Coordinates of C-alpha atoms and ligand atoms in Angstrom, one line a residue:
S245 CA 110.1 71.9 35.7
K246 CA 106.7 73.7 36.0
A247 CA 105.2 70.9 38.5
K248 CA 108.0 72.3 41.0
L249 CA 107.6 75.5 40.5
F250 CA 104.1 76.0 40.9
D251 CA 103.3 73.3 43.2
E252 CA 99.5 73.6 42.6
K253 CA 97.5 71.7 45.7
S254 CA 94.1 72.3 46.9
D255 CA 95.9 72.2 50.1
T256 CA 92.4 71.6 52.0
R257 CA 94.3 69.7 54.8
T258 CA 95.5 72.8 56.4
S259 CA 93.4 75.2 58.1
F260 CA 93.4 77.5 60.7
K261 CA 93.7 74.6 63.7
D262 CA 97.1 74.5 62.4
V263 CA 98.1 78.0 63.0
A264 CA 98.4 78.7 66.9
G265 CA 98.6 82.2 68.4
L266 CA 98.7 84.9 65.3
E267 CA 95.5 85.7 66.2
G268 CA 95.6 89.6 64.7
A269 CA 97.3 87.9 61.2
K270 CA 94.7 85.3 61.4
E271 CA 91.5 88.3 62.2
E272 CA 93.1 89.6 58.6
V273 CA 93.5 86.9 56.5
Q274 CA 90.0 85.8 57.5
E275 CA 88.7 88.6 55.6
I276 CA 90.7 87.3 52.4
V277 CA 88.8 83.7 53.0
E278 CA 85.6 85.4 52.9
F279 CA 86.2 87.0 49.4
L280 CA 87.5 83.6 48.1
K281 CA 84.5 81.9 49.2
N282 CA 82.0 84.2 47.9
P283 CA 83.7 86.8 45.7
D284 CA 80.3 87.8 44.1
K285 CA 79.0 89.1 47.3
Y286 CA 81.9 91.6 47.4
T287 CA 81.6 92.6 43.6
S288 CA 78.0 92.6 43.6
L289 CA 78.1 96.4 44.9
G290 CA 80.7 97.6 42.9
G291 CA 83.4 96.8 45.7
K292 CA 87.0 95.6 44.8
I293 CA 88.4 92.8 46.0
P294 CA 91.8 93.3 46.8
K295 CA 94.8 92.4 44.7
G296 CA 97.5 91.4 47.3
A297 CA 98.8 91.2 50.9
L298 CA 102.2 91.2 52.3
L299 CA 102.8 88.8 55.4
V300 CA 105.7 90.7 57.3
G301 CA 107.9 88.9 60.1
P302 CA 110.7 86.8 61.3
P303 CA 112.1 83.5 59.9
G304 CA 109.8 80.5 60.8
T305 CA 106.9 82.1 62.3
G306 CA 104.2 80.9 60.0
K307 CA 103.8 83.3 57.4
T308 CA 103.6 80.2 54.7
L309 CA 101.5 78.2 57.0
L310 CA 99.2 80.9 57.3
A311 CA 99.1 81.6 53.7
K312 CA 98.3 77.4 53.0
A313 CA 95.8 78.0 55.6
V314 CA 93.8 80.6 54.0
A315 CA 93.7 78.4 50.7
G316 CA 92.7 75.4 52.8
E317 CA 90.0 77.5 54.6
A318 CA 88.8 78.9 51.6
K319 CA 88.9 75.5 49.7
V320 CA 90.6 77.2 46.6
P321 CA 93.9 76.0 44.9
F322 CA 97.4 77.3 46.0
F323 CA 99.9 78.4 43.7
S324 CA 103.4 79.0 45.1
L325 CA 106.8 80.4 44.1
S326 CA 110.1 81.1 46.3
G327 CA 111.8 83.9 45.2
S328 CA 114.9 82.3 45.7
D329 CA 114.2 79.9 42.9
F330 CA 114.4 82.9 40.7
V331 CA 117.8 83.8 41.7
E332 CA 119.1 80.2 41.5
M333 CA 116.9 78.0 39.4
F334 CA 115.1 80.1 36.5
V335 CA 118.1 82.3 35.4
G336 CA 116.6 84.3 32.0
V337 CA 113.3 83.1 32.1
G338 CA 112.0 85.0 35.3
A339 CA 109.5 86.8 33.6
S340 CA 107.9 84.0 31.6
R341 CA 107.5 82.2 35.0
V342 CA 105.6 85.2 36.5
R343 CA 103.3 85.3 33.2
D344 CA 102.8 81.2 33.2
L345 CA 102.0 81.2 37.1
F346 CA 99.7 84.1 37.1
K347 CA 97.7 82.3 33.8
Q348 CA 97.3 79.3 35.8
A349 CA 96.2 80.8 38.9
K350 CA 93.6 82.8 36.7
D351 CA 92.4 79.8 34.8
K352 CA 91.8 78.2 38.3
A353 CA 90.7 81.0 40.5
P354 CA 89.0 81.7 42.6
S355 CA 93.1 80.8 44.1
I356 CA 96.0 82.2 46.0
I357 CA 99.0 82.5 44.8
F358 CA 101.7 82.6 47.3
I359 CA 105.2 84.1 46.7
D360 CA 107.9 83.3 49.6
E361 CA 110.8 85.3 50.1
I362 CA 109.7 88.2 47.6
D363 CA 112.7 90.5 48.7
A364 CA 114.6 88.0 46.4
I365 CA 113.2 89.3 43.4
G366 CA 111.2 92.4 44.9
R367 CA 114.3 95.0 46.2
A368 CA 114.3 98.2 45.5
R369 CA 115.0 98.6 41.8
G370 CA 118.9 100.5 40.6
K371 CA 120.1 98.6 44.0
N372 CA 122.9 96.1 43.4
N373 CA 122.3 92.8 44.3
F374 CA 124.8 90.3 44.6
T375 CA 123.0 87.2 42.7
G376 CA 123.2 87.3 39.2
S377 CA 122.3 89.8 36.9
N378 CA 120.3 92.8 38.1
D379 CA 118.5 93.1 34.9
E380 CA 117.5 89.8 34.7
R381 CA 115.7 90.5 38.7
E382 CA 114.5 94.0 37.7
N383 CA 112.3 92.2 34.2
T384 CA 111.1 89.4 36.9
L385 CA 109.6 91.9 39.3
N386 CA 108.3 94.2 36.5
Q387 CA 106.5 91.2 35.1
L388 CA 105.4 90.8 38.6
L389 CA 103.8 94.3 39.0
T390 CA 102.3 94.3 35.4
E391 CA 100.1 91.1 36.3
M392 CA 98.4 92.7 39.4
D393 CA 98.1 95.6 37.3
G394 CA 96.3 93.6 34.4
F395 CA 93.9 91.8 36.8
G396 CA 90.6 92.7 36.3
T397 CA 88.2 93.4 39.3
N398 CA 86.7 90.0 39.1
T399 CA 89.6 88.1 38.4
N400 CA 89.6 86.4 42.3
V401 CA 93.1 85.6 42.3
I402 CA 94.8 87.2 45.5
V403 CA 98.6 86.9 45.9
L404 CA 99.9 86.9 49.0
A405 CA 103.7 87.3 49.5
A406 CA 105.9 86.9 52.9
T407 CA 109.5 88.7 53.6
N408 CA 111.0 89.4 56.5
R409 CA 112.9 92.4 54.7
A410 CA 110.1 95.0 54.3
D411 CA 112.3 97.5 54.5
V412 CA 114.3 96.6 51.4
L413 CA 110.9 96.3 48.9
D414 CA 110.9 98.6 46.1
K415 CA 108.0 100.9 47.2
A416 CA 106.1 100.0 43.9
L417 CA 105.1 96.8 45.3
M418 CA 103.1 98.6 48.2
R419 CA 101.1 101.0 46.0
A420 CA 97.5 100.9 45.6
G421 CA 96.0 97.9 43.6
R422 CA 99.4 95.6 44.5
F423 CA 100.5 95.0 48.5
D424 CA 98.6 97.4 49.8
R425 CA 98.1 95.6 52.7
Q426 CA 100.7 94.6 55.2
I427 CA 100.2 91.9 57.8
Y428 CA 102.3 91.1 60.4
V429 CA 103.9 87.9 62.0
D430 CA 105.8 88.6 64.9
L431 CA 107.8 85.8 67.3
P432 CA 105.0 84.4 69.6
D433 CA 105.2 85.7 73.2
L434 CA 104.9 82.8 75.9
K435 CA 101.1 81.9 75.5
E436 CA 101.6 81.6 72.2
R437 CA 104.5 79.0 72.0
K438 CA 102.4 77.3 74.6
A439 CA 99.7 77.0 72.0
I440 CA 102.4 76.1 69.1
F441 CA 104.0 73.4 71.3
E442 CA 100.2 72.0 72.0
V443 CA 99.5 71.6 68.1
H444 CA 103.2 70.1 67.5
L445 CA 102.7 67.8 70.6
R446 CA 99.5 66.2 68.7
P447 CA 101.5 63.4 66.7
I448 CA 103.8 62.9 69.8
K449 CA 103.6 59.8 72.3
T450 CA 104.6 61.5 75.8
S451 CA 105.4 59.5 78.6
E452 CA 103.7 61.7 81.2
T453 CA 101.2 64.9 80.7
L454 CA 103.8 67.8 80.0
D455 CA 103.5 70.7 81.2
L456 CA 103.1 73.3 78.6
D457 CA 103.7 76.1 80.3
F458 CA 107.1 74.9 81.5
L459 CA 108.1 74.3 77.9
A460 CA 107.2 77.6 76.5
R461 CA 109.4 79.3 79.7
Q462 CA 112.4 77.2 78.6
T463 CA 111.8 78.7 75.0
P464 CA 112.0 82.5 74.9
G465 CA 112.9 83.8 71.2
F466 CA 111.8 80.3 69.7
S467 CA 109.9 80.7 66.3
G468 CA 107.2 78.4 65.5
A469 CA 109.6 76.3 63.2
D470 CA 112.0 76.3 66.0
I471 CA 108.9 75.1 68.5
A472 CA 108.3 72.5 65.6
N473 CA 111.8 71.4 65.6
V474 CA 112.0 70.9 69.4
C475 CA 108.9 68.4 69.8
N476 CA 110.5 66.6 66.6
E477 CA 114.0 66.5 67.6
A478 CA 112.6 65.3 71.2
A479 CA 110.6 62.1 69.7
L480 CA 114.0 61.2 67.8
I481 CA 116.3 61.4 71.3
A482 CA 113.7 59.0 73.0
A483 CA 113.6 56.8 69.9
R484 CA 117.5 56.3 69.8
K485 CA 117.4 55.5 73.7
E486 CA 115.0 52.9 72.8
R487 CA 112.1 54.6 74.8
K488 CA 108.6 53.6 74.3
S489 CA 107.3 57.3 74.8
V490 CA 109.0 60.8 75.3
T491 CA 109.8 62.0 78.7
R492 CA 110.2 65.5 80.0
Q493 CA 114.1 65.5 79.9
D494 CA 114.2 64.1 76.4
F495 CA 112.2 67.7 75.0
L496 CA 114.9 69.5 77.4
D497 CA 117.6 67.8 75.5
A498 CA 116.0 68.7 72.3
V499 CA 115.7 72.6 73.3
D500 CA 119.7 72.4 74.6
R501 CA 120.5 70.9 70.8
I502 CA 118.0 73.7 69.2
V503 CA 119.4 76.1 71.3
G504 CA 123.0 75.0 70.3
G505 CA 121.9 75.2 66.6
L506 CA 120.8 78.8 66.9
E507 CA 123.8 80.0 68.6
K508 CA 126.3 78.4 65.8
K509 CA 123.9 80.4 63.3
N510 CA 124.1 83.4 65.1
K511 CA 127.9 83.4 65.2
I512 CA 128.1 82.9 61.7
I513 CA 126.3 85.7 61.4
T514 CA 128.2 88.3 63.4
Ligands
ATP1337 P1 110.4 81.6 56.5 O1 110.2 83.0 56.4 O2 111.5 80.9 57.0 O3 109.7 81.0 54.7 P2 107.7 81.1 57.4 O4 107.3 82.1 58.2 O5 107.3 81.2 56.2 O6 109.4 81.4 57.2 P3 106.7 78.5 58.0 O7 107.4 78.0 56.8 O8 105.5 78.9 57.8 O9 107.4 80.0 58.3 O10 107.0 77.5 59.2 C1 107.7 76.6 59.5 C2 106.9 75.3 60.1 O11 106.8 76.0 61.6 C3 105.7 75.1 59.8 O12 105.2 74.1 58.9 C4 105.0 74.9 61.1 O13 105.3 73.4 61.2 C5 105.8 75.5 62.2 N1 105.4 76.6 62.8 C6 105.4 78.1 62.8 N2 104.6 78.9 63.4 C7 103.7 78.1 63.7 C8 102.7 78.7 64.2 N3 102.5 80.0 64.6 N4 101.8 77.3 64.6 C9 102.0 76.4 64.4 N5 103.0 75.8 64.1 C10 104.0 76.8 63.3

């Protein structure tokens, strides 16, 4: 249904405070926040507000979170859909879904459209994909390009899209006036993992002051999503053991469990 697809929320609850690390990416999207908050200031001198930016990086690194935070900071509505929805749910109606989405976003402008997993619809045209009809996907992609080209300079809708496969995307998407900015969202380094732990420990009742540096050192290669999982898992482990608060050992057990899960996932891939 429409409501599910467009998932429109003025999600003022998500802000840059919820996004740990990613200083470079936050700085880049800050500019987009400024455009959305005050579009007239920028267009009055004849400037054109960018139409789109591509958030590029591995899974679970906070691309969706960052896009929501842009909407939250600018206090504008957030319209989102996932490329994989088109492959799995909207067979035959992809192009009209895209048209509807842009219409809704324009009606509520200034606003943000977020397209997760854009590679599912944005793969280079003319290459085979294994999911459904290629014509269908191409029609959807073409509609997306048409919508972005159709924006006037004062439409005040900014389209953010996320992918972990920028290399497979149709080059037409990256042309000027479309997703002509790329923002990199990488796996967190030690310092960033510490900051992510800090965010996700906020709601957790711990039995001691946890050494964040220690936790960050136990989790090399973890994404923000993995760290969020560790914190949640630790709380569940402690609850299962009837504890009143979460201990350092619960966190270590949670890390082991997540590492186990990651290893299994990698085994299936290789
Ligand atoms: P995917 O490519 O799999 O869609 P993504 O990059 O969009 O992933 P998110 O969905 O934004 O990742 O991240 C999932 C969850 O992980 C977030 O809701 C948040 O709880 C946590 N998370 C990820 N990165 C960060 C971060 N930098 N700071 C705080 N939390 C984070």
